[in-house]
Amino acid sequence: MRKVCVTVLAAVVIAAVLAPAMVFSAGAREEVGERHAYIFKNTGNPFGERLMDGFAEAVEEHGHQAILRAPDQPTAEGQIQIIEQLIAQNVDSIGISANDYDALSPVLRNAMNAEIAVVPSDSNVNPESRHVFVNQADPEQIGRTLIQGAYDMIGGAGQIAILSATSTATNQNLWIEWMQEELKDSRYDDVELVRIAYGDDLRDKSVAETEALLRSYPDLECIIAPTTVGIAAASLVVTDNDLIGDVHITGLGLPSEMAEYITNGACPFMYLWNPIDLGYLSGYTSMAVASGEITGAVGDTFDAGRLGSFEVVEAMDGGTEVLLGEPFMFDAENIDDWKEVY
Ligand code: RAM
């Protein structure tokens, strides 16, 4: 009797596990029609999860299927494997937050040759490997604003460091270029950028890199982390080591992860845009290119659901882009209004 029960139970469990998968894939072929994919930099990043939530929301509003993927590690190789699989599945579009500006080019060109729309967002690829980029905010404004914020935090003089994501991330590298440009102003003669460290958007590595910065530079006064993973890790280290007020953290942070550190003073203020909206706009842009409504050329316009209408403009790298909007500043005054939102 017991054996029968176990057998029946096992059959039920197997059926329960297999059934949704079978229904899902049958639906994809017979009912859902278009399939739009998004590949984030790596798994386990809450910013990427919010972005993909927005992407799926847009795609599902149109009754299409969203395929959400990410490699375990933030590498170009991991993303290349996924892109190859998506080309084999003949998806309608591939959205991607790229781990490298150039390394994905051959495989993304294969996708474009297979008539798949390629729409990077968040972290770009070169103009030859995309139809149009969905830009979160002006990179010059982001870079310059972060240095101005650090300057205010340290009272105009002292050592600062940058804790970035991976050394090949297009978005962080561009922001860092603009930070370095801003630092050329004579206003910053007494500000010393001592090091750019890379935590690879991995929490433990970002913690270790922060600890190493604090060991190497005992007089360090500010860490700018233009990554939501890095800023949370750096704030944790400063909090745990009783350094609040001595070492200031700023950068780009997710309110839900940073509310605690904005409230305790480890990070007096930070910036970000709405990652859900960024994903939602990516979804609409992917669908517009895939359907042939736009080609991604300057002057193309399209409707992006609840976000209204958008126009494709020339990008700084010679390709084209769609711009989401302005970064938003979070501090002790407003963080409680945002921590539940994203
Ligand atoms: C991390 C990722 C992402 C970036 C944000 C600000 O989550 O690196 O690409 O846009 O930070």
Tab-separated table of C-alpha atoms and ligand atoms in Angstrom:
chain	number	residue	atom	x	y	z
A	1	MET	CA	0.000	0.000	0.000
A	2	ARG	CA	2.734	2.397	0.997
A	3	LYS	CA	4.618	1.625	-2.206
A	4	VAL	CA	1.528	2.342	-4.306
A	5	CYS	CA	1.060	5.674	-2.570
A	6	VAL	CA	4.681	6.616	-3.186
A	7	THR	CA	4.368	5.642	-6.848
A	8	VAL	CA	1.161	7.617	-7.278
A	9	LEU	CA	2.648	10.579	-5.463
A	10	ALA	CA	5.748	10.442	-7.671
A	11	ALA	CA	3.585	10.379	-10.794
A	12	VAL	CA	1.594	13.372	-9.560
A	13	VAL	CA	4.760	15.288	-8.762
A	14	ILE	CA	6.271	14.499	-12.186
A	15	ALA	CA	3.046	15.490	-13.941
A	16	ALA	CA	2.874	18.716	-11.956
A	17	VAL	CA	6.447	19.583	-12.878
A	18	LEU	CA	6.075	18.712	-16.561
A	19	ALA	CA	2.576	20.020	-17.185
A	20	PRO	CA	3.219	23.755	-17.026
A	21	ALA	CA	6.290	23.370	-19.234
A	22	MET	CA	4.320	21.485	-21.871
A	23	VAL	CA	1.410	23.905	-21.783
A	24	PHE	CA	3.863	26.813	-21.941
A	25	SER	CA	5.766	25.564	-24.978
A	26	ALA	CA	2.607	24.522	-26.816
A	27	GLY	CA	1.163	27.973	-26.088
A	28	ALA	CA	4.325	29.599	-27.397
A	29	ARG	CA	3.920	27.885	-30.751
A	30	GLU	CA	0.173	27.890	-31.180
A	31	GLU	CA	-1.237	30.854	-29.326
A	32	VAL	CA	1.359	33.380	-28.204
A	33	GLY	CA	2.907	34.063	-31.604
A	34	GLU	CA	5.764	36.533	-31.228
A	35	ARG	CA	8.596	35.774	-28.810
A	36	HIS	CA	10.706	38.634	-27.488
A	37	ALA	CA	13.816	37.817	-25.466
A	38	TYR	CA	15.805	39.854	-22.957
A	39	ILE	CA	19.266	38.917	-21.675
A	40	PHE	CA	20.540	40.716	-18.576
A	41	LYS	CA	24.251	40.864	-17.595
A	42	ASN	CA	24.014	38.060	-15.025
A	43	THR	CA	21.547	36.369	-12.692
A	44	GLY	CA	20.829	37.512	-9.140
A	45	ASN	CA	20.844	41.274	-9.760
A	46	PRO	CA	17.640	42.927	-8.434
A	47	PHE	CA	18.075	45.852	-10.882
A	48	GLY	CA	18.111	43.338	-13.758
A	49	GLU	CA	15.076	41.582	-12.315
A	50	ARG	CA	13.088	44.843	-12.178
A	51	LEU	CA	14.201	45.679	-15.730
A	52	MET	CA	13.037	42.284	-16.973
A	53	ASP	CA	9.726	42.684	-15.085
A	54	GLY	CA	9.105	45.841	-17.119
A	55	PHE	CA	10.146	44.140	-20.349
A	56	ALA	CA	7.751	41.235	-19.731
A	57	GLU	CA	4.942	43.669	-18.799
A	58	ALA	CA	5.266	45.433	-22.181
A	59	VAL	CA	5.529	42.250	-24.231
A	60	GLU	CA	2.637	40.557	-22.424
A	61	GLU	CA	0.424	43.639	-22.842
A	62	HIS	CA	0.459	42.699	-26.509
A	63	GLY	CA	-0.229	39.020	-25.862
A	64	HIS	CA	3.304	38.046	-26.879
A	65	GLN	CA	5.727	35.803	-25.011
A	66	ALA	CA	8.709	37.220	-23.076
A	67	ILE	CA	11.801	35.021	-22.740
A	68	LEU	CA	14.006	36.274	-19.880
A	69	ARG	CA	17.580	34.999	-19.660
A	70	ALA	CA	20.938	35.804	-18.017
A	71	PRO	CA	24.233	33.962	-17.641
A	72	ASP	CA	25.384	33.024	-14.120
A	73	GLN	CA	28.468	35.223	-14.467
A	74	PRO	CA	28.587	38.697	-16.090
A	75	THR	CA	30.638	37.647	-19.125
A	76	ALA	CA	30.329	38.146	-22.877
A	77	GLU	CA	30.884	34.385	-23.364
A	78	GLY	CA	27.840	33.525	-21.266
A	79	GLN	CA	25.691	35.970	-23.237
A	80	ILE	CA	27.009	34.662	-26.589
A	81	GLN	CA	25.834	31.131	-25.720
A	82	ILE	CA	22.363	32.414	-24.877
A	83	ILE	CA	22.172	34.517	-28.074
A	84	GLU	CA	23.099	31.450	-30.143
A	85	GLN	CA	20.267	29.502	-28.507
A	86	LEU	CA	17.812	32.333	-29.168
A	87	ILE	CA	18.841	32.533	-32.837
A	88	ALA	CA	18.265	28.765	-33.117
A	89	GLN	CA	14.805	29.273	-31.572
A	90	ASN	CA	14.144	31.987	-34.170
A	91	VAL	CA	12.836	34.526	-31.661
A	92	ASP	CA	11.463	37.837	-32.972
A	93	SER	CA	13.765	40.112	-30.991
A	94	ILE	CA	16.706	40.099	-28.608
A	95	GLY	CA	17.036	42.812	-25.984
A	96	ILE	CA	20.278	42.790	-24.031
A	97	SER	CA	22.230	44.597	-21.323
A	98	ALA	CA	25.649	43.862	-22.793
A	99	ASN	CA	28.696	42.647	-20.908
A	100	ASP	CA	30.962	43.986	-23.671
A	101	TYR	CA	30.605	46.698	-26.332
A	102	ASP	CA	32.376	44.806	-29.160
A	103	ALA	CA	32.696	41.121	-28.210
A	104	LEU	CA	29.030	40.323	-28.887
A	105	SER	CA	29.185	41.844	-32.344
A	106	PRO	CA	29.617	38.679	-34.503
A	107	VAL	CA	26.772	36.792	-32.836
A	108	LEU	CA	24.451	39.815	-32.774
A	109	ARG	CA	25.152	40.396	-36.472
A	110	ASN	CA	24.158	36.773	-37.066
A	111	ALA	CA	20.909	37.518	-35.248
A	112	MET	CA	20.285	40.617	-37.389
A	113	ASN	CA	21.032	38.609	-40.540
A	114	ALA	CA	18.394	36.129	-39.371
A	115	GLU	CA	15.940	39.071	-39.255
A	116	ILE	CA	15.846	39.189	-35.484
A	117	ALA	CA	15.493	42.699	-34.017
A	118	VAL	CA	18.470	43.545	-31.783
A	119	VAL	CA	17.708	46.198	-29.185
A	120	PRO	CA	20.282	46.646	-26.394
A	121	SER	CA	19.353	48.727	-23.377
A	122	ASP	CA	21.118	49.705	-20.123
A	123	SER	CA	24.558	48.611	-21.436
A	124	ASN	CA	25.156	49.153	-25.137
A	125	VAL	CA	26.832	47.330	-28.058
A	126	ASN	CA	28.454	49.021	-31.057
A	127	PRO	CA	26.264	50.570	-33.777
A	128	GLU	CA	26.963	47.754	-36.290
A	129	SER	CA	25.452	45.161	-33.925
A	130	ARG	CA	22.170	46.818	-33.026
A	131	HIS	CA	19.067	48.343	-34.525
A	132	VAL	CA	18.642	50.942	-31.783
A	133	PHE	CA	19.803	51.401	-28.181
A	134	VAL	CA	17.408	52.166	-25.323
A	135	ASN	CA	19.356	54.655	-23.206
A	136	GLN	CA	18.408	55.105	-19.544
A	137	ALA	CA	19.752	58.684	-19.214
A	138	ASP	CA	22.437	61.002	-20.586
A	139	PRO	CA	25.823	59.430	-19.667
A	140	GLU	CA	27.535	62.826	-19.486
A	141	GLN	CA	24.993	64.047	-16.956
A	142	ILE	CA	25.371	60.839	-14.920
A	143	GLY	CA	29.189	60.983	-14.820
A	144	ARG	CA	29.444	64.688	-14.069
A	145	THR	CA	26.663	64.584	-11.455
A	146	LEU	CA	28.323	61.744	-9.551
A	147	ILE	CA	31.625	63.643	-9.284
A	148	GLN	CA	29.808	66.826	-8.230
A	149	GLY	CA	28.025	64.817	-5.539
A	150	ALA	CA	31.263	63.306	-4.238
A	151	TYR	CA	32.845	66.787	-4.218
A	152	ASP	CA	30.054	68.101	-2.013
A	153	MET	CA	30.262	65.094	0.318
A	154	ILE	CA	34.001	65.538	0.955
A	155	GLY	CA	33.871	69.338	1.238
A	156	GLY	CA	35.851	69.927	-1.962
A	157	ALA	CA	39.104	68.149	-1.058
A	158	GLY	CA	40.291	64.600	-0.410
A	159	GLN	CA	40.701	61.125	-1.828
A	160	ILE	CA	37.909	59.395	-3.724
A	161	ALA	CA	37.674	55.977	-5.414
A	162	ILE	CA	35.304	54.356	-7.873
A	163	LEU	CA	33.848	50.891	-7.300
A	164	SER	CA	32.515	49.750	-10.663
A	165	ALA	CA	30.899	46.600	-12.076
A	166	THR	CA	32.975	44.600	-14.617
A	167	SER	CA	35.885	46.226	-16.427
A	168	THR	CA	34.142	45.622	-19.786
A	169	ALA	CA	30.646	46.944	-18.911
A	170	THR	CA	29.765	49.551	-21.549
A	171	ASN	CA	27.511	51.610	-19.318
A	172	GLN	CA	29.841	51.868	-16.302
A	173	ASN	CA	32.869	52.551	-18.526
A	174	LEU	CA	31.072	55.386	-20.263
A	175	TRP	CA	29.983	56.928	-16.970
A	176	ILE	CA	33.544	56.622	-15.639
A	177	GLU	CA	34.886	58.404	-18.761
A	178	TRP	CA	32.562	61.306	-18.010
A	179	MET	CA	33.593	61.284	-14.329
A	180	GLN	CA	37.219	61.590	-15.425
A	181	GLU	CA	36.276	64.395	-17.805
A	182	GLU	CA	34.531	66.286	-15.003
A	183	LEU	CA	37.583	65.845	-12.747
A	184	LYS	CA	39.709	67.790	-15.261
A	185	ASP	CA	38.037	71.022	-14.114
A	186	SER	CA	40.366	73.080	-11.871
A	187	ARG	CA	37.608	73.063	-9.262
A	188	TYR	CA	38.744	69.499	-8.497
A	189	ASP	CA	42.464	70.251	-8.033
A	190	ASP	CA	42.279	69.045	-4.438
A	191	VAL	CA	40.279	65.914	-5.253
A	192	GLU	CA	42.345	62.799	-5.939
A	193	LEU	CA	40.850	59.776	-7.691
A	194	VAL	CA	43.049	57.062	-6.178
A	195	ARG	CA	41.682	53.920	-7.831
A	196	ILE	CA	38.988	52.379	-10.009
A	197	ALA	CA	38.087	48.973	-8.551
A	198	TYR	CA	35.860	46.330	-10.158
A	199	GLY	CA	33.399	44.298	-8.090
A	200	ASP	CA	31.916	42.655	-11.216
A	201	ASP	CA	28.329	43.249	-9.999
A	202	LEU	CA	28.886	40.321	-7.612
A	203	ARG	CA	28.066	41.115	-3.997
A	204	ASP	CA	30.959	39.265	-2.355
A	205	LYS	CA	33.551	40.565	-4.793
A	206	SER	CA	32.215	44.106	-4.357
A	207	VAL	CA	32.480	43.743	-0.559
A	208	ALA	CA	36.056	42.442	-0.871
A	209	GLU	CA	37.035	45.259	-3.253
A	210	THR	CA	35.584	47.857	-0.869
A	211	GLU	CA	37.530	46.371	2.040
A	212	ALA	CA	40.701	46.426	-0.066
A	213	LEU	CA	40.148	50.100	-0.948
A	214	LEU	CA	39.709	51.003	2.717
A	215	ARG	CA	42.873	49.079	3.658
A	216	SER	CA	44.971	50.603	0.867
A	217	TYR	CA	43.741	54.156	1.376
A	218	PRO	CA	43.090	54.879	5.056
A	219	ASP	CA	42.356	58.532	4.188
A	220	LEU	CA	39.752	57.659	1.570
A	221	GLU	CA	36.712	59.916	1.977
A	222	CYS	CA	34.279	58.828	-0.710
A	223	ILE	CA	33.497	55.807	-2.870
A	224	ILE	CA	31.408	56.357	-5.994
A	225	ALA	CA	29.742	53.103	-7.076
A	226	PRO	CA	27.938	53.517	-10.417
A	227	THR	CA	26.327	50.114	-9.962
A	228	THR	CA	23.416	49.089	-7.768
A	229	VAL	CA	25.308	45.976	-6.614
A	230	GLY	CA	28.480	47.921	-5.797
A	231	ILE	CA	26.799	50.785	-3.932
A	232	ALA	CA	24.896	48.387	-1.633
A	233	ALA	CA	28.051	46.356	-0.937
A	234	ALA	CA	30.150	49.466	-0.208
A	235	SER	CA	27.456	50.879	2.083
A	236	LEU	CA	27.294	47.588	3.971
A	237	VAL	CA	31.062	47.609	4.559
A	238	VAL	CA	31.060	51.230	5.743
A	239	THR	CA	28.148	50.499	8.083
A	240	ASP	CA	29.668	47.286	9.487
A	241	ASN	CA	33.016	48.971	10.097
A	242	ASP	CA	31.562	52.016	11.901
A	243	LEU	CA	32.841	54.335	9.195
A	244	ILE	CA	29.617	56.282	8.637
A	245	GLY	CA	30.567	59.954	8.364
A	246	ASP	CA	34.237	59.149	7.667
A	247	VAL	CA	33.768	57.433	4.306
A	248	HIS	CA	30.798	58.573	2.212
A	249	ILE	CA	29.167	56.348	-0.391
A	250	THR	CA	27.311	57.623	-3.429
A	251	GLY	CA	26.520	56.405	-6.938
A	252	LEU	CA	23.627	54.602	-8.586
A	253	GLY	CA	21.455	52.585	-6.227
A	254	LEU	CA	18.158	50.750	-6.071
A	255	PRO	CA	15.966	52.434	-3.406
A	256	SER	CA	14.702	49.075	-2.079
A	257	GLU	CA	18.278	47.948	-1.386
A	258	MET	CA	19.607	51.331	-0.248
A	259	ALA	CA	16.870	52.743	2.009
A	260	GLU	CA	18.657	51.381	5.081
A	261	TYR	CA	21.968	53.044	4.130
A	262	ILE	CA	20.429	56.345	3.129
A	263	THR	CA	18.625	56.435	6.445
A	264	ASN	CA	21.731	55.543	8.495
A	265	GLY	CA	23.857	58.106	6.629
A	266	ALA	CA	26.360	55.727	4.975
A	267	CYS	CA	25.069	57.003	1.630
A	268	PRO	CA	23.764	60.580	2.010
A	269	PHE	CA	22.304	60.610	-1.520
A	270	MET	CA	22.394	58.647	-4.756
A	271	TYR	CA	20.788	58.555	-8.192
A	272	LEU	CA	18.906	56.164	-10.458
A	273	TRP	CA	16.138	55.922	-13.053
A	274	ASN	CA	13.172	53.574	-12.988
A	275	PRO	CA	14.453	50.124	-14.041
A	276	ILE	CA	10.898	48.860	-14.600
A	277	ASP	CA	10.258	51.697	-17.059
A	278	LEU	CA	13.599	51.040	-18.754
A	279	GLY	CA	12.589	47.415	-19.327
A	280	TYR	CA	9.093	48.440	-20.417
A	281	LEU	CA	10.484	50.895	-22.980
A	282	SER	CA	12.912	48.187	-24.160
A	283	GLY	CA	9.985	45.827	-24.692
A	284	TYR	CA	8.070	48.399	-26.743
A	285	THR	CA	11.150	49.306	-28.793
A	286	SER	CA	11.871	45.612	-29.505
A	287	MET	CA	8.291	45.036	-30.651
A	288	ALA	CA	8.324	48.166	-32.843
A	289	VAL	CA	11.525	47.046	-34.622
A	290	ALA	CA	10.419	43.396	-34.903
A	291	SER	CA	7.069	44.354	-36.455
A	292	GLY	CA	8.715	46.699	-38.952
A	293	GLU	CA	6.905	49.720	-37.465
A	294	ILE	CA	10.354	51.341	-37.110
A	295	THR	CA	13.816	50.463	-38.426
A	296	GLY	CA	15.705	52.251	-35.652
A	297	ALA	CA	16.613	55.203	-37.887
A	298	VAL	CA	16.792	58.816	-36.650
A	299	GLY	CA	13.319	60.372	-36.718
A	300	ASP	CA	11.382	57.105	-36.300
A	301	THR	CA	8.588	57.493	-33.753
A	302	PHE	CA	6.563	54.868	-31.936
A	303	ASP	CA	4.149	54.466	-29.076
A	304	ALA	CA	5.426	52.926	-25.822
A	305	GLY	CA	2.182	52.174	-23.962
A	306	ARG	CA	1.870	53.910	-20.582
A	307	LEU	CA	5.126	55.850	-21.217
A	308	GLY	CA	3.740	57.691	-24.258
A	309	SER	CA	5.457	58.227	-27.561
A	310	PHE	CA	9.213	58.205	-28.286
A	311	GLU	CA	11.488	59.328	-31.092
A	312	VAL	CA	14.708	57.676	-32.252
A	313	VAL	CA	17.638	60.116	-32.124
A	314	GLU	CA	21.319	60.022	-33.004
A	315	ALA	CA	23.533	58.468	-30.312
A	316	MET	CA	26.991	59.697	-29.298
A	317	ASP	CA	28.682	56.598	-30.743
A	318	GLY	CA	27.287	57.187	-34.234
A	319	GLY	CA	24.388	54.729	-33.900
A	320	THR	CA	20.864	55.581	-32.824
A	321	GLU	CA	19.010	55.531	-29.510
A	322	VAL	CA	15.787	56.161	-27.657
A	323	LEU	CA	16.183	58.100	-24.379
A	324	LEU	CA	14.133	57.176	-21.295
A	325	GLY	CA	14.681	60.395	-19.335
A	326	GLU	CA	16.510	62.059	-16.464
A	327	PRO	CA	18.162	60.373	-13.499
A	328	PHE	CA	16.411	60.910	-10.195
A	329	MET	CA	18.078	61.813	-6.880
A	330	PHE	CA	17.248	59.854	-3.723
A	331	ASP	CA	18.034	61.089	-0.220
A	332	ALA	CA	16.702	60.830	3.338
A	333	GLU	CA	13.753	63.070	2.415
A	334	ASN	CA	12.273	60.907	-0.336
A	335	ILE	CA	13.702	57.403	0.035
A	336	ASP	CA	10.710	56.079	1.988
A	337	ASP	CA	8.415	56.980	-0.926
A	338	TRP	CA	10.485	54.850	-3.311
A	339	LYS	CA	11.765	51.866	-1.372
A	340	GLU	CA	8.627	49.831	-2.061
A	341	VAL	CA	8.460	50.817	-5.736
A	342	TYR	CA	11.781	49.384	-6.997
B	1	RAM	C1	23.830	47.434	-11.915
B	1	RAM	C2	24.115	47.013	-13.336
B	1	RAM	C3	23.301	47.794	-14.333
B	1	RAM	C4	23.375	49.278	-14.049
B	1	RAM	C5	22.932	49.563	-12.658
B	1	RAM	C6	23.007	51.034	-12.319
B	1	RAM	O1	22.659	46.858	-11.483
B	1	RAM	O2	25.472	47.178	-13.586
B	1	RAM	O3	23.778	47.512	-15.625
B	1	RAM	O4	22.638	50.032	-14.966
B	1	RAM	O5	23.777	48.849	-11.757
